[in-house]
CSV table of C-alpha atoms in Angstrom, one decimal:
chain,number,residue,atom,x,y,z
A,1,MET,CA,82.9,138.0,92.3
A,2,ASN,CA,85.6,139.8,94.6
A,3,THR,CA,88.2,137.2,95.6
A,4,ALA,CA,89.1,138.9,98.7
A,5,VAL,CA,88.2,137.3,101.9
A,6,ALA,CA,84.3,137.8,102.3
A,7,GLN,CA,83.1,140.5,104.7
A,8,LYS,CA,80.9,138.4,107.6
A,9,VAL,CA,77.6,139.4,107.2
A,10,GLN,CA,75.3,139.2,110.3
A,11,VAL,CA,72.1,137.7,109.3
A,12,PRO,CA,69.7,136.2,111.5
A,13,ASP,CA,69.3,132.2,111.4
A,14,ILE,CA,66.1,132.0,110.1
A,15,ALA,CA,65.9,128.0,110.5
A,16,ALA,CA,66.8,128.5,114.3
A,17,GLN,CA,64.4,131.1,114.7
A,18,VAL,CA,61.6,128.8,113.5
A,19,THR,CA,62.9,125.9,115.4
A,20,TYR,CA,63.0,127.8,118.5
A,21,ALA,CA,59.0,129.0,118.1
A,22,MET,CA,58.1,125.4,117.2
A,23,ARG,CA,60.0,124.3,120.5
A,24,ILE,CA,58.8,126.9,123.0
A,25,MET,CA,55.1,125.9,121.5
A,26,GLY,CA,55.5,122.1,122.1
A,27,VAL,CA,55.2,121.5,118.5
A,28,SER,CA,56.7,118.2,117.2
A,29,PRO,CA,59.8,119.3,114.7
A,30,ILE,CA,58.1,117.3,111.5
A,31,PRO,CA,58.4,118.9,108.0
A,32,ARG,CA,55.0,119.8,107.8
A,33,ASN,CA,55.0,121.7,110.7
A,34,TYR,CA,58.2,123.2,109.9
A,35,GLU,CA,56.4,124.9,106.8
A,36,LEU,CA,53.7,126.3,108.7
A,37,PHE,CA,55.7,128.1,111.1
A,38,TYR,CA,58.2,129.4,108.2
A,39,GLU,CA,55.2,130.6,106.5
A,40,ALA,CA,54.3,132.6,109.2
A,41,TYR,CA,57.8,133.6,109.8
A,42,ILE,CA,58.2,135.1,106.5
A,43,GLY,CA,54.7,136.9,106.9
A,44,SER,CA,53.2,135.7,103.2
A,45,ASN,CA,49.7,135.1,104.6
A,46,PRO,CA,49.1,137.5,108.1
A,47,LYS,CA,46.0,135.4,108.9
A,48,LEU,CA,48.0,132.1,108.9
A,49,THR,CA,50.4,133.9,111.2
A,50,ARG,CA,47.2,135.1,113.3
A,51,GLU,CA,45.6,131.5,113.6
A,52,LEU,CA,49.4,130.1,114.8
A,53,ALA,CA,49.9,132.7,116.9
A,54,ALA,CA,46.2,131.9,118.6
A,55,LEU,CA,46.9,128.3,119.1
A,56,GLY,CA,49.3,129.1,122.4
A,57,SER,CA,51.8,126.9,124.1
A,58,LYS,CA,49.8,124.0,123.9
A,59,ALA,CA,48.8,123.4,120.1
A,60,SER,CA,48.0,119.9,119.1
A,61,GLN,CA,49.0,118.1,116.2
A,62,GLU,CA,45.7,117.6,115.0
A,63,GLU,CA,45.2,121.5,115.1
A,64,LEU,CA,48.1,122.1,113.0
A,65,ASP,CA,47.3,119.4,110.7
A,66,GLU,CA,43.9,121.4,110.2
A,67,ILE,CA,45.5,124.5,109.4
A,68,GLY,CA,48.0,123.0,107.1
A,69,ALA,CA,45.1,121.2,105.3
A,70,GLN,CA,43.9,124.7,104.8
A,71,TYR,CA,46.6,126.4,103.7
A,72,PHE,CA,48.8,123.9,102.1
A,73,GLY,CA,46.9,121.1,100.2
A,74,HIS,CA,49.7,118.6,100.0
A,75,HIS,CA,49.9,118.2,104.0
A,76,HIS,CA,46.9,115.6,103.3
A,77,GLY,CA,49.4,113.8,101.1
A,78,ALA,CA,52.0,113.8,104.0
A,79,THR,CA,49.7,112.4,106.4
A,80,ALA,CA,48.5,109.8,103.7
A,81,ILE,CA,52.2,108.7,103.2
A,82,ASP,CA,52.6,107.4,106.5
A,83,GLY,CA,49.4,105.1,105.5
A,84,VAL,CA,51.5,103.9,102.4
A,85,HIS,CA,54.7,103.5,104.2
A,86,THR,CA,52.3,101.1,107.0
A,87,ARG,CA,50.8,99.2,103.6
A,88,ILE,CA,54.2,98.8,102.3
A,89,ALA,CA,55.4,97.4,105.5
A,90,GLY,CA,52.2,95.0,105.7
A,91,GLU,CA,53.1,93.9,102.2
A,92,LEU,CA,56.8,93.1,103.0
A,93,GLU,CA,55.9,91.2,106.0
A,94,GLY,CA,53.6,88.9,103.8
A,95,LEU,CA,56.3,88.2,101.5
A,96,LEU,CA,58.6,87.4,104.0
A,97,ARG,CA,56.2,85.1,105.6
A,98,LEU,CA,56.0,83.1,102.3
A,99,LEU,CA,59.9,83.1,101.7
A,100,LYS,CA,59.9,81.4,105.5
A,101,GLN,CA,57.1,78.5,104.5
A,102,GLU,CA,59.2,77.9,101.3
A,103,GLN,CA,62.0,77.6,103.4
A,104,THR,CA,60.2,75.4,105.9
A,105,SER,CA,59.5,73.3,102.8
A,106,LEU,CA,62.9,72.9,101.2
A,107,GLU,CA,64.5,71.9,104.7
A,108,SER,CA,61.8,69.1,105.0
A,109,TYR,CA,62.5,68.0,101.5
A,110,ASN,CA,66.1,68.0,102.1
A,111,LYS,CA,65.8,65.9,105.3
A,112,LEU,CA,64.0,63.3,103.5
A,113,LEU,CA,66.6,63.2,100.9
A,114,ASP,CA,69.3,62.7,103.5
A,115,GLU,CA,67.2,59.9,105.2
A,116,THR,CA,66.7,58.4,101.9
A,117,PHE,CA,70.4,58.3,101.3
A,118,VAL,CA,71.1,56.4,104.3
A,119,ARG,CA,68.3,53.9,103.7
A,120,ILE,CA,70.2,53.3,100.1
A,121,SER,CA,73.4,53.4,101.2
A,122,GLY,CA,72.7,50.9,104.3
A,123,LYS,CA,73.7,47.1,104.1
A,124,SER,CA,69.8,46.1,104.6
A,125,ALA,CA,69.1,48.1,101.4
A,126,THR,CA,69.8,45.3,98.9
A,127,SER,CA,65.9,44.1,98.3
A,128,VAL,CA,64.3,45.7,95.2
A,129,ASP,CA,61.4,46.4,97.4
A,130,ILE,CA,62.9,48.7,99.7
A,131,ILE,CA,64.5,50.5,96.6
A,132,LYS,CA,60.8,51.0,95.0
A,133,SER,CA,59.5,52.2,98.3
A,134,VAL,CA,62.1,54.8,98.5
A,135,ILE,CA,61.8,56.0,94.8
A,136,GLY,CA,58.1,56.0,95.2
A,137,VAL,CA,58.6,58.2,98.4
A,138,LEU,CA,60.9,60.6,96.5
A,139,THR,CA,58.7,60.9,93.8
A,140,GLU,CA,55.8,62.0,95.8
A,141,ALA,CA,57.8,64.5,97.6
A,142,THR,CA,59.8,66.1,94.6
A,143,GLY,CA,55.8,66.3,93.6
A,144,ASP,CA,54.7,68.0,96.6
A,145,THR,CA,57.9,70.2,96.6
A,146,ILE,CA,57.4,71.5,92.7
A,147,SER,CA,53.9,71.8,93.3
A,148,GLN,CA,54.2,74.2,96.6
A,149,GLY,CA,56.9,75.9,94.5
A,150,LYS,CA,54.9,76.9,91.7
A,151,GLU,CA,52.3,78.2,94.2
A,152,MET,CA,55.2,80.1,95.8
A,153,VAL,CA,56.0,81.8,92.3
A,154,GLN,CA,52.4,82.7,91.8
A,155,ASN,CA,52.0,84.3,95.5
A,156,VAL,CA,55.2,86.3,95.1
A,157,ALA,CA,54.1,87.0,91.9
A,158,GLN,CA,51.0,88.8,93.0
A,159,LYS,CA,53.1,90.3,96.1
A,160,SER,CA,55.2,92.0,93.6
A,161,ILE,CA,52.1,93.4,91.7
A,162,GLU,CA,50.4,94.7,94.9
A,163,MET,CA,53.9,96.0,96.2
A,164,ASP,CA,54.6,97.9,93.0
A,165,ILE,CA,50.9,99.3,93.3
A,166,VAL,CA,51.5,100.7,96.6
A,167,ARG,CA,54.9,101.9,95.6
A,168,LYS,CA,53.4,104.1,92.5
A,169,GLU,CA,50.9,105.4,95.0
A,170,LEU,CA,54.0,106.6,97.5
A,171,ASP,CA,55.7,108.2,94.5
A,172,GLU,CA,52.7,110.1,93.7
A,173,TYR,CA,52.0,111.3,97.4
A,174,LYS,CA,55.6,112.6,97.3
A,175,ARG,CA,55.2,114.4,94.2
A,176,ILE,CA,52.3,115.8,95.7
A,177,ALA,CA,54.0,116.8,99.1
A,178,ASN,CA,56.7,118.1,97.3
A,179,THR,CA,54.5,120.5,94.8
A,180,ASP,CA,53.3,123.9,96.1
A,181,SER,CA,49.7,123.8,95.1
A,182,LEU,CA,49.2,127.0,93.4
A,183,THR,CA,52.0,127.2,91.1
A,184,GLN,CA,52.5,123.5,90.3
A,185,LEU,CA,56.2,124.1,90.7
A,186,SER,CA,58.5,122.5,93.5
A,187,ASN,CA,57.5,123.6,97.3
A,188,ARG,CA,60.0,124.9,99.9
A,189,ARG,CA,60.4,120.9,101.3
A,190,ALA,CA,61.7,120.3,98.0
A,191,PHE,CA,63.7,123.4,97.5
A,192,ASP,CA,65.6,122.7,101.1
A,193,ASP,CA,66.0,119.1,100.3
A,194,LYS,CA,67.9,119.9,97.0
A,195,LEU,CA,69.5,123.1,98.6
A,196,SER,CA,71.2,121.0,101.4
A,197,ALA,CA,72.4,118.1,98.4
A,198,ILE,CA,74.6,121.1,96.8
A,199,TYR,CA,77.5,120.4,99.3
A,200,ASN,CA,77.3,116.6,99.3
A,201,SER,CA,79.6,117.3,96.3
A,202,THR,CA,82.8,119.4,95.9
A,203,LEU,CA,82.9,118.8,92.4
A,204,SER,CA,79.8,120.7,91.2
A,205,ARG,CA,79.9,124.0,93.6
A,206,ASN,CA,82.0,126.1,91.3
A,207,VAL,CA,78.9,125.0,88.6
A,208,THR,CA,76.1,125.7,90.8
A,209,ALA,CA,74.0,128.7,91.3
A,210,LEU,CA,71.0,129.8,93.7
A,211,ILE,CA,68.5,132.4,91.9
A,212,LEU,CA,66.2,134.0,94.3
A,213,ALA,CA,63.4,136.0,92.8
A,214,ASP,CA,61.1,138.3,94.0
A,215,ILE,CA,57.8,139.9,92.5
A,216,ASP,CA,58.1,144.1,92.7
A,217,HIS,CA,55.5,145.3,94.6
A,218,PHE,CA,53.2,142.3,94.8
A,219,LYS,CA,51.5,143.7,98.0
A,220,LYS,CA,50.2,146.6,96.0
A,221,ILE,CA,48.7,143.9,93.3
A,222,ASN,CA,46.9,142.3,96.1
A,223,ASP,CA,45.5,145.3,97.7
A,224,THR,CA,44.8,146.9,94.2
A,225,TYR,CA,42.8,143.4,92.4
A,226,GLY,CA,42.3,141.5,95.5
A,227,HIS,CA,43.9,137.9,96.2
A,228,PRO,CA,42.4,135.9,93.6
A,229,VAL,CA,44.1,138.0,90.8
A,230,GLY,CA,47.2,138.0,92.9
A,231,ASP,CA,47.0,134.1,93.0
A,232,LYS,CA,46.5,134.1,89.2
A,233,ILE,CA,49.5,135.9,88.7
A,234,LEU,CA,51.7,134.1,90.7
A,235,ALA,CA,50.8,131.3,88.7
A,236,SER,CA,51.6,133.0,85.5
A,237,VAL,CA,55.0,134.0,86.7
A,238,GLY,CA,55.8,130.5,87.7
A,239,SER,CA,54.6,129.2,84.3
A,240,LEU,CA,56.7,131.8,83.0
A,241,ILE,CA,59.9,131.2,84.8
A,242,ARG,CA,59.5,127.2,84.1
A,243,ALA,CA,59.2,127.7,80.6
A,244,ASN,CA,62.0,129.9,80.3
A,245,VAL,CA,65.0,127.4,82.1
A,246,ARG,CA,66.0,124.1,81.3
A,247,LYS,CA,63.6,120.9,82.7
A,248,ASP,CA,66.9,119.6,84.8
A,249,ILE,CA,66.5,123.5,86.7
A,250,LEU,CA,64.9,122.9,90.1
A,251,VAL,CA,62.2,126.2,90.3
A,252,ALA,CA,60.4,126.4,93.3
A,253,ARG,CA,58.1,128.9,94.9
A,254,THR,CA,59.5,128.9,98.4
A,255,GLY,CA,57.1,131.3,100.2
A,256,GLY,CA,54.5,134.2,99.4
A,257,GLU,CA,55.7,135.8,96.0
A,258,GLU,CA,59.2,134.4,96.1
A,259,PHE,CA,60.7,131.8,93.8
A,260,ALA,CA,63.9,130.2,93.8
A,261,MET,CA,66.3,128.2,91.2
A,262,ILE,CA,68.9,125.9,91.7
A,263,VAL,CA,70.5,126.2,88.3
A,264,GLU,CA,73.5,123.2,88.0
A,265,GLY,CA,76.4,122.9,85.5
A,266,ASN,CA,76.4,126.7,84.9
A,267,THR,CA,79.2,129.5,85.5
A,268,GLU,CA,78.2,132.8,87.1
A,269,GLU,CA,77.9,134.4,83.6
A,270,GLU,CA,75.8,131.6,82.5
A,271,ALA,CA,73.6,132.0,85.5
A,272,MET,CA,73.2,135.5,85.2
A,273,ALA,CA,71.8,135.2,81.5
A,274,ILE,CA,69.7,132.6,82.9
A,275,ALA,CA,68.2,135.1,85.5
A,276,GLU,CA,68.7,137.8,83.1
A,277,ARG,CA,66.1,135.6,80.5
A,278,ILE,CA,63.7,135.3,83.0
A,279,ARG,CA,63.6,138.9,84.0
A,280,ILE,CA,63.1,140.3,80.4
A,281,ALA,CA,60.8,137.6,79.4
A,282,LEU,CA,58.3,138.7,82.6
A,283,GLU,CA,58.9,142.4,81.5
A,284,HIS,CA,57.6,141.7,78.1
A,285,THR,CA,54.5,139.8,79.2
A,286,PRO,CA,50.9,141.2,79.0
A,287,PHE,CA,48.7,140.5,82.3
A,288,LYS,CA,45.1,141.6,80.9
A,289,ASN,CA,42.1,140.4,81.9
A,290,SER,CA,40.6,139.4,78.5
A,291,LYS,CA,37.1,139.6,79.6
A,292,THR,CA,36.7,143.1,81.4
A,293,GLY,CA,39.9,144.7,79.5
A,294,VAL,CA,41.6,145.7,83.2
A,295,ASN,CA,45.5,145.7,82.3
A,296,TYR,CA,47.2,144.3,85.7
A,297,GLY,CA,50.8,145.2,84.4
A,298,PRO,CA,53.5,145.5,84.2
A,299,ILE,CA,54.8,143.1,86.2
A,300,THR,CA,58.4,142.9,87.0
A,301,ILE,CA,60.8,140.6,88.9
A,302,SER,CA,64.1,141.1,91.0
A,303,LEU,CA,66.6,138.6,91.1
A,304,GLY,CA,69.3,138.1,93.2
A,305,PHE,CA,71.9,135.0,93.0
A,306,CYS,CA,75.0,133.4,94.3
A,307,MET,CA,77.4,130.8,93.6
A,308,ALA,CA,77.6,127.9,95.9
A,309,SER,CA,81.4,128.1,95.9
A,310,TRP,CA,81.0,131.9,97.4
A,311,ALA,CA,79.6,130.1,100.6
A,312,GLU,CA,80.3,127.1,103.0
A,313,GLY,CA,77.0,125.6,103.6
A,314,PRO,CA,73.4,125.7,102.5
A,315,GLY,CA,72.5,128.2,104.9
A,316,GLU,CA,75.0,131.1,104.1
A,317,LEU,CA,74.1,130.4,100.2
A,318,TYR,CA,70.7,131.2,100.7
A,319,SER,CA,71.2,134.3,102.8
A,320,LYS,CA,73.7,135.5,100.2
A,321,ALA,CA,71.5,135.2,97.7
A,322,ASP,CA,69.0,136.5,99.7
A,323,ILE,CA,71.2,139.8,100.3
A,324,ALA,CA,71.6,140.2,96.7
A,325,LEU,CA,67.7,139.9,96.1
A,326,TYR,CA,67.3,142.7,98.6
A,327,CYS,CA,70.1,144.9,97.2
A,328,ALA,CA,68.2,144.2,93.5
A,329,LYS,CA,64.9,145.4,95.1
A,330,ASN,CA,66.9,148.4,96.9
A,331,GLY,CA,68.5,149.6,94.1
A,332,GLY,CA,65.3,150.1,92.1
A,333,ARG,CA,63.8,146.8,91.2
A,334,ASN,CA,63.3,145.2,87.8
A,335,ARG,CA,67.0,144.3,87.9
A,336,THR,CA,69.5,140.9,88.6
A,337,MET,CA,72.4,141.5,91.1
A,338,PRO,CA,75.1,138.6,91.8
A,339,PHE,CA,76.2,138.9,95.6
A,340,GLU,CA,79.3,140.6,96.0
A,341,ASP,CA,81.4,141.4,99.1
A,342,GLY,CA,80.4,144.1,101.5
A,343,MET,CA,76.8,143.8,100.6
A,344,LYS,CA,74.5,144.0,103.5
A,345,LYS,CA,70.8,143.7,104.6
A,346,ASP,CA,68.4,145.6,107.2
A,347,PHE,CA,66.4,143.0,109.1
A,348,THR,CA,63.5,145.0,110.5
A,349,LYS,CA,60.7,142.2,110.0
A,350,SER,CA,59.2,140.9,113.2
A,351,TRP,CA,57.1,138.0,113.7
A,352,LEU,CA,54.0,137.9,115.5
A,353,ILE,CA,54.3,134.7,117.3
A,354,TYR,CA,57.4,136.2,119.4
A,355,ARG,CA,55.1,138.9,120.6
A,356,LYS,CA,53.9,138.8,123.7
């Protein structure tokens, strides 16, 4: 990496453009809506883009969720999370109600102890009958308190079990909401969260890399063999990438035929080695239909990467890795390129939603 001051690269702010499109259509800026508009922007699914554009400037949340459920199965999970949150709130309210009841019971018992102490301490409290009466009252009150305490313990234990079940459901919904349904890798939502977290610590930036990968000539594959075959190839490529990196590396499908890896704890040379291992493994993997004998290969991939220390924030890091990927594509494909100062990218892609 050139240590000279990096030349400013003019790239469009994708997040700003997506947010602008949502704003002019009056769409609520929630994660599942952002994912829909992002997918439309990058053009990975022209049908999705057309359907969003057809909604015009008065898209309802129900219409957006209907499209989301059609193209992204995890959107149902995002809606379900809201329901789980409501259940958790209900369970907590019940638990607090139980604790309040126990507090009231203990306050009454303490009040009784104070009154008993006064009676015993009084000058008139010399009679054995009075003392016996006080002991009887205390015994009964203590027994009631112990009984209520046992019931309280049972109720709290039951609430804990119920809340643990709800917590596990919520964890599962979160997993679904952060998983790409086709490849079972992390999706764009999970990737964005992880990417943003990189810059929470200055210590890890020098040993963290963002690797972007894109299947070469994928449109030709879809046009020649159809989208069902293309989907199978996408899933196979995703599995191959996952199998060739450590478990702690986040691997995500970020849109269409593009994948991303956030590699922590590695130098620039090691990040290059990881990317090359993936590229070579895919290059030597046959893609053949065992039933028909049709050979879909060779399937190759281009990769670009950027170290987190070469960028000021997540947006710049993604842009630079994307530029490196573009240069790998433009340089002949089936290769890995690190970002270097002076690299540029021509942005000619337009978005249907912005057309009038």
